[in-house]
Tab-separated table of C-alpha atoms in Angstrom:
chain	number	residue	atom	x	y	z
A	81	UNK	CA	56.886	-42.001	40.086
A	82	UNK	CA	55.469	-39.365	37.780
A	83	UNK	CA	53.110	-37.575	40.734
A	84	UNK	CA	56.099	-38.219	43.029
A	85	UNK	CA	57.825	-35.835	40.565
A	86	UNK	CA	55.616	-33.634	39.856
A	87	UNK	CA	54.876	-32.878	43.897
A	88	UNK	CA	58.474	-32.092	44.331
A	89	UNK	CA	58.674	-29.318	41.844
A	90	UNK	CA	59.677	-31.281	38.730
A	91	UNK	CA	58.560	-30.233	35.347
A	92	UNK	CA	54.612	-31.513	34.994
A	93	UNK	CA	53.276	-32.829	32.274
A	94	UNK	CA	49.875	-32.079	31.076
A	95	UNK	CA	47.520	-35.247	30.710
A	96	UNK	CA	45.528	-35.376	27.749
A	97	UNK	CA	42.450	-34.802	29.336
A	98	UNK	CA	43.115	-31.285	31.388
A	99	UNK	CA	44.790	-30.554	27.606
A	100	UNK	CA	41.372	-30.912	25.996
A	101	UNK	CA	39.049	-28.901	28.971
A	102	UNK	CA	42.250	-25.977	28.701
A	103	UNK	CA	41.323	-25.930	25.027
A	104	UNK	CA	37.511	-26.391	25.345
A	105	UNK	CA	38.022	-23.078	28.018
A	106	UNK	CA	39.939	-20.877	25.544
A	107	UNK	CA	37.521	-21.054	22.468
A	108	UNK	CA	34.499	-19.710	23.730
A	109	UNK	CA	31.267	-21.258	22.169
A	110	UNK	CA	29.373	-17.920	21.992
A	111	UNK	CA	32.351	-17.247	19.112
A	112	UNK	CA	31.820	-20.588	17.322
A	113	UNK	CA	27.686	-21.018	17.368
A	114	UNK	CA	27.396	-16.576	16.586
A	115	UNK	CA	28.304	-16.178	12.875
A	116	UNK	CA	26.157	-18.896	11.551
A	117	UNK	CA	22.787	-17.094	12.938
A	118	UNK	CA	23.819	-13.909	12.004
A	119	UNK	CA	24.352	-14.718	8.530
A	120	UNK	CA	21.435	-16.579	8.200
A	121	UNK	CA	19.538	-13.099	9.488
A	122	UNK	CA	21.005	-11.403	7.359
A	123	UNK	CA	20.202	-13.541	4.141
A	124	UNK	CA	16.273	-13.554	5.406
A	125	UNK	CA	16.109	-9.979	5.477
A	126	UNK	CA	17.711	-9.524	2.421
A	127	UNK	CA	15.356	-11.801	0.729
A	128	UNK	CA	12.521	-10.444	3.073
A	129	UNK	CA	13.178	-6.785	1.394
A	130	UNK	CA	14.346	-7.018	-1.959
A	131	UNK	CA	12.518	-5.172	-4.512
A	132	UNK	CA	10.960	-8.093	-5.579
A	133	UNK	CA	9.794	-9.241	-2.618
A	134	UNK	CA	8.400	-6.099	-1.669
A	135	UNK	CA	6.737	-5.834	-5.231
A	136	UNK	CA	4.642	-9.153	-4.440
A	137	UNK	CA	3.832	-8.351	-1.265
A	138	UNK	CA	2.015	-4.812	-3.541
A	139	UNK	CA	0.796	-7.403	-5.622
A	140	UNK	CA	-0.299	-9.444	-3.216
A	141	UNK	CA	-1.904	-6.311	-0.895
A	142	UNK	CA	-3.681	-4.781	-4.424
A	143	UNK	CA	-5.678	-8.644	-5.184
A	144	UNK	CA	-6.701	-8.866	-1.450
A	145	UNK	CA	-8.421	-5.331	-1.910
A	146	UNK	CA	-10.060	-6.193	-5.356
A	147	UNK	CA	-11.314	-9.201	-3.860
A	148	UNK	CA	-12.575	-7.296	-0.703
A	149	UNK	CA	-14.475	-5.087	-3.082
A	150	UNK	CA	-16.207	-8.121	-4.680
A	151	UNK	CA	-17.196	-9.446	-1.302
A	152	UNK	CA	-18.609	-6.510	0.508
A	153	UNK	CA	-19.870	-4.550	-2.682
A	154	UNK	CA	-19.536	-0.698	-1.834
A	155	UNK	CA	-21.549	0.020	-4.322
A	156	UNK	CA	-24.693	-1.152	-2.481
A	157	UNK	CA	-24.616	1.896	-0.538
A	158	UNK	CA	-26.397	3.970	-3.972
A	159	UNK	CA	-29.432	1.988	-3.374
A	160	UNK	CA	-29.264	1.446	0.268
A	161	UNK	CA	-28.431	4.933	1.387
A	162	UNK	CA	-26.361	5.751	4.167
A	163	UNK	CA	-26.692	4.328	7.636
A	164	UNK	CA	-29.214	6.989	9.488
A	165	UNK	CA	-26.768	7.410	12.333
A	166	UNK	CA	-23.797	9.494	10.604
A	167	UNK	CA	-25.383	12.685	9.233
A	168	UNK	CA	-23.660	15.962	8.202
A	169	UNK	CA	-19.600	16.602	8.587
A	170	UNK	CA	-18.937	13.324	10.462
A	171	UNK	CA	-20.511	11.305	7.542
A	172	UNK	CA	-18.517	13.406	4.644
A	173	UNK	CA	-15.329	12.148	6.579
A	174	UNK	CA	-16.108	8.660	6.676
A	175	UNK	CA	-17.111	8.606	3.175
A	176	UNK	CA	-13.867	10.164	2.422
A	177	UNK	CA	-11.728	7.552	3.840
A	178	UNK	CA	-13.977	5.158	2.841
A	179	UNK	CA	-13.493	6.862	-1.003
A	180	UNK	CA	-10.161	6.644	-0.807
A	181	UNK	CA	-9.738	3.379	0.680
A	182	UNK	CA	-12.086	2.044	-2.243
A	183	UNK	CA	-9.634	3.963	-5.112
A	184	UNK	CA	-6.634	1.977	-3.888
A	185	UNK	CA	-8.895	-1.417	-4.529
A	186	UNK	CA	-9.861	-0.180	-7.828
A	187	UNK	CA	-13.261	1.305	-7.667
A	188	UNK	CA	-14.361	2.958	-10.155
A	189	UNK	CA	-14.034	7.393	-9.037
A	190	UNK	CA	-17.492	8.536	-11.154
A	191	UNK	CA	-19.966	5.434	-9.285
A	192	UNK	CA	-17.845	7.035	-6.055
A	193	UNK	CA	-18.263	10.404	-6.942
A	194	UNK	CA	-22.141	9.792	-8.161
A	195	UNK	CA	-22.583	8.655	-4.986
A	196	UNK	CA	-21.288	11.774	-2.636
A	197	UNK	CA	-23.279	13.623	-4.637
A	198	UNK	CA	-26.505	11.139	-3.989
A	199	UNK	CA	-25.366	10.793	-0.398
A	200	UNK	CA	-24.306	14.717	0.401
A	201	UNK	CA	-25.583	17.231	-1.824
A	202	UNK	CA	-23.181	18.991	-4.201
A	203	UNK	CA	-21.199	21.219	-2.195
A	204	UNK	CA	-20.874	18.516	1.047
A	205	UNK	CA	-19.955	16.035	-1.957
A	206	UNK	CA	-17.585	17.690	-3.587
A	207	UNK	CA	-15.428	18.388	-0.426
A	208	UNK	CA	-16.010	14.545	0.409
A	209	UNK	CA	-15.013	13.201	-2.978
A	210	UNK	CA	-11.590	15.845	-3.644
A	211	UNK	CA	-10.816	14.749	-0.126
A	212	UNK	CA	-11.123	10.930	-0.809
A	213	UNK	CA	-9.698	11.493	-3.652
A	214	UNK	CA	-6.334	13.060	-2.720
A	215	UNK	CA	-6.560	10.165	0.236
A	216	UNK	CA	-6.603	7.675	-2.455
A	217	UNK	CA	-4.390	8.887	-5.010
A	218	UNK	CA	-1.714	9.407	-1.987
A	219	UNK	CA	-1.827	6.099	-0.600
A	220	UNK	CA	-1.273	4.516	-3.821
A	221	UNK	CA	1.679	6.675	-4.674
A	222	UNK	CA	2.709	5.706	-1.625
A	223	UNK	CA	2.402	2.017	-1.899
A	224	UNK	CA	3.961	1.993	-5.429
A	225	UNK	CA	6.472	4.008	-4.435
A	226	UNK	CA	8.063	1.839	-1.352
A	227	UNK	CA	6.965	-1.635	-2.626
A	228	UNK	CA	7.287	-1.575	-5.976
A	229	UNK	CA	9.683	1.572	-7.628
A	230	UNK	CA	12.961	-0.291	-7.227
A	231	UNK	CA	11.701	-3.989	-9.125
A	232	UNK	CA	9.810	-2.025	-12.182
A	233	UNK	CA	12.347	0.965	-12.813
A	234	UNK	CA	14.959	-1.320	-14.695
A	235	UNK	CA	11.996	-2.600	-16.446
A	236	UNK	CA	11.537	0.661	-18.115
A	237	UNK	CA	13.409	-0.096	-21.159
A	238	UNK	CA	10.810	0.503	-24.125
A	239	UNK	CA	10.914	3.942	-26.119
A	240	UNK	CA	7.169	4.274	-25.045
A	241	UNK	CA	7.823	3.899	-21.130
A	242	UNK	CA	11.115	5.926	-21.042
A	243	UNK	CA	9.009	8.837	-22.799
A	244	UNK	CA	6.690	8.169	-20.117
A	245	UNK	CA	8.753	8.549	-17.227
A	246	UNK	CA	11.078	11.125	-18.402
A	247	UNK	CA	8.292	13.690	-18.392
A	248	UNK	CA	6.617	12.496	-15.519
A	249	UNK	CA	10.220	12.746	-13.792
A	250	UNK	CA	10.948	16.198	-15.414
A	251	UNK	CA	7.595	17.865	-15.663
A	252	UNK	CA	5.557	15.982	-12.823
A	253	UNK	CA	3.085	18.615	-12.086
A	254	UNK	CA	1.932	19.647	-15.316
A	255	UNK	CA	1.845	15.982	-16.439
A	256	UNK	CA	-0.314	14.931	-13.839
A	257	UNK	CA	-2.215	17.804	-13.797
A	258	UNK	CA	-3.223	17.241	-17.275
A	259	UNK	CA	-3.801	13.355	-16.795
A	260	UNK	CA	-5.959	14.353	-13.916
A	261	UNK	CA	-8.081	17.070	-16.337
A	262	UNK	CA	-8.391	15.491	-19.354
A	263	UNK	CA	-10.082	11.772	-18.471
A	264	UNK	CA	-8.579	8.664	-20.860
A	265	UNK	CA	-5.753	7.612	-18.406
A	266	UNK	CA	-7.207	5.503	-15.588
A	267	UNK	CA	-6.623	6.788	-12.197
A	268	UNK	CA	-4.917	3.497	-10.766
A	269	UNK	CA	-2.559	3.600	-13.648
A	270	UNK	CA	-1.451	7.323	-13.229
A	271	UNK	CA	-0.820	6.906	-9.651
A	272	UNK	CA	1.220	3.512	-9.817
A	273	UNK	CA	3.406	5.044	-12.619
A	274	UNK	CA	3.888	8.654	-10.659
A	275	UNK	CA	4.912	6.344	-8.129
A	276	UNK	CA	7.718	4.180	-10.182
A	277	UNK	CA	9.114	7.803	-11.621
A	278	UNK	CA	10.971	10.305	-10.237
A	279	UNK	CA	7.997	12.101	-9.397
A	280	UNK	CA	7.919	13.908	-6.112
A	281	UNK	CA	5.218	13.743	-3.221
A	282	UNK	CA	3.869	17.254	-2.985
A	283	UNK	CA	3.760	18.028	-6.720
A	284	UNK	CA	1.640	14.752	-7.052
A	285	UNK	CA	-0.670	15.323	-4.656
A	286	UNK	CA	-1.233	19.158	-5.316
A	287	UNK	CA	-1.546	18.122	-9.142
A	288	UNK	CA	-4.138	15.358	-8.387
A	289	UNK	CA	-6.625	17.742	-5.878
A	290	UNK	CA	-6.296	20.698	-8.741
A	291	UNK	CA	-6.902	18.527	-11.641
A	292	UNK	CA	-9.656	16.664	-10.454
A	293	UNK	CA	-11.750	19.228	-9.298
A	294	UNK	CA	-13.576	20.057	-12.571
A	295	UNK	CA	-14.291	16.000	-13.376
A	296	UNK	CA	-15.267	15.063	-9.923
A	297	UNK	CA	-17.631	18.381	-9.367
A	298	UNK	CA	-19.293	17.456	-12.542
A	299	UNK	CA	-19.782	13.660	-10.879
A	300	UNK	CA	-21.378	14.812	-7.875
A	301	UNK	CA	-23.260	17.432	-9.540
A	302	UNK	CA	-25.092	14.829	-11.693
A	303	UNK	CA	-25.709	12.853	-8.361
A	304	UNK	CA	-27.677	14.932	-6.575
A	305	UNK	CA	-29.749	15.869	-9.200
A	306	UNK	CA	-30.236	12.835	-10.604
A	307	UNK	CA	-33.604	12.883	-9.744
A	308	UNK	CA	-34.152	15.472	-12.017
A	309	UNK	CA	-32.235	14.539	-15.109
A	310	UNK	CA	-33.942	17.600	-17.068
A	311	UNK	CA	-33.043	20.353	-14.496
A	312	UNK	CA	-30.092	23.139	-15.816
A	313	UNK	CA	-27.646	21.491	-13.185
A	314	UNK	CA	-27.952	17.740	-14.209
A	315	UNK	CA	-27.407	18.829	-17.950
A	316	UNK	CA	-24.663	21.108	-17.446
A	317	UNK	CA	-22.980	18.617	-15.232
A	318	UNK	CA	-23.348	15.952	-18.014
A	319	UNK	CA	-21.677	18.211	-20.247
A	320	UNK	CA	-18.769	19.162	-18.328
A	321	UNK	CA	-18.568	15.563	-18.019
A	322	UNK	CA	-18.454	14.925	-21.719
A	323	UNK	CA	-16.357	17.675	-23.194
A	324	UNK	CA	-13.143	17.077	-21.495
A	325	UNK	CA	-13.688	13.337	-22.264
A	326	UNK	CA	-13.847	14.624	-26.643
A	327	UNK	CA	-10.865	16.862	-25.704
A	328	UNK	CA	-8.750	14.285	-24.506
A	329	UNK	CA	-9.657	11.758	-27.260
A	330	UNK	CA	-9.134	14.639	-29.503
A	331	UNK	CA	-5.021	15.112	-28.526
A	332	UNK	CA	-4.383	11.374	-28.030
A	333	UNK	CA	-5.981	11.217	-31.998
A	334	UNK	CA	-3.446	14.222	-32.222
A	335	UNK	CA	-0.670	12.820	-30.474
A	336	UNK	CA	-0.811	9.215	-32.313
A	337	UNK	CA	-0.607	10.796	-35.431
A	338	UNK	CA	2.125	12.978	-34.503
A	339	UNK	CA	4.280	9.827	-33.344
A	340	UNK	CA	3.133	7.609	-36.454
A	341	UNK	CA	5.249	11.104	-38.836
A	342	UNK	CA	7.901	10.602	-36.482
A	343	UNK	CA	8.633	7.212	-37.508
């Protein structure tokens, strides 16, 4: 009676079951199944790239390179020499990436710079060691800078490290310039805190290849006349090597004192 009704142009009825497929047509199920993996995208990449995150993965990046220095020993190349195959220019480059490469992982910069001067000769050396140098010192201000500048700058609450980056912020290339002259402040440290300042790019870099030029010529100097530790050269070198090292214990004496009145 009900189809009878409906084929003669009465009023249908809807079963339940073309109700439920009408329903299950409007909604579509791209709209129902999208949020969910969007916001779970979203929280990943958040987590992914927040400062701390980023700040291990430095962490994490800075160990593996320490450790790769233990393993392979760089060092070894002072008593094994250079492989006979790269000679003259070609050789000064590789040592310079090499050099800087081995500054990020925390090599020491006078067995380096004893060692373009061993390797090169004094002019060749110096050119390879400012150049590695500058290499290393920028890729660790870069590093610091991207991976670690936004977890440690709210960490700089002391009176000693908001001194600190206040004038590395304000004066950055005459700070840096003198950390790079006067020896005392590791290298590593002065590039990871350029890096967590204010400090620009340029002014760091130009700073760091001005100011080391005195220290590191002085390094290679002593290298390639090492043989001859009595020659003119070798004890010159050695004393352009220890005089800025008494000058800068000399102002931090100065400057302890200074801030021990203050208080």
């Amino acid at each position: 009676m009900l189809d009878a009704t409906n084929r003669s142009g009465g009023t249908a009825t809807a079963t339940p079951r073309a109700a439920a497929t009408e329903f299950a047509v409007a909604v579509p199920t791209a709209e129902l199944a999208g949020p969910a993996p969007a916001g779970l995208a979203a929280r990943c990449s958040r987590v992914l790239f927040s400062p701390w995150s980023r700040l291990s993965l430095l962490v994490a990046l800075l160990a593996g390179a320490a450790a790769s220095v233990l393993l392979f020993e760089p060092q070894r190349l002072l008593a094994d020499g250079w492989p006979p195959q790269l000679g003259g220019a070609a050789a000064a480059l590789v040592f310079a990436a090499a050099y800087g490469l081995c500054t990020v992982a925390f090599v020491p910069r006078p067995l380096l710079n004893l060692g373009a001067g061993a390797l090169f000769g004094s002019q060749l050396g110096v050119g390879s060691a400012i150049a590695g140098t500058v290499l290393g010192a920028g890729l660790a201000f870069g590093l610091g800078r991207v991976l670690g500048q936004d977890a440690l700058r709210p960490l700089l609450r002391g009176r000693w490290l908001k001194a600190a980056d206040g004038q590395l912020s304000r004066h950055g290339f005459r700070s840096m310039l003198a950390a790079r002259l006067f020896p005392g402040v590791p290298f590593w440290a002065a590039n990871y805190c350029a890096a967590v300042s204010r400090m620009g790019y340029v002014p760091f870099l130009v700073a760091t290849a001005l100011g080391s030029i005195p220290n590191t010529a002085a390094y290679v100097v002593a290298g390639s006349r090492a043989s001859a530790p009595t020659s003119p050269a070798f004890l010159i070198a050695m004393a352009c090597i220890a005089l800025p090292a008494l000058v800068g214990a000399l102002v931090a004496w100065r400057k302890r004192h200074q801030l021990r009145a203050v208080r």
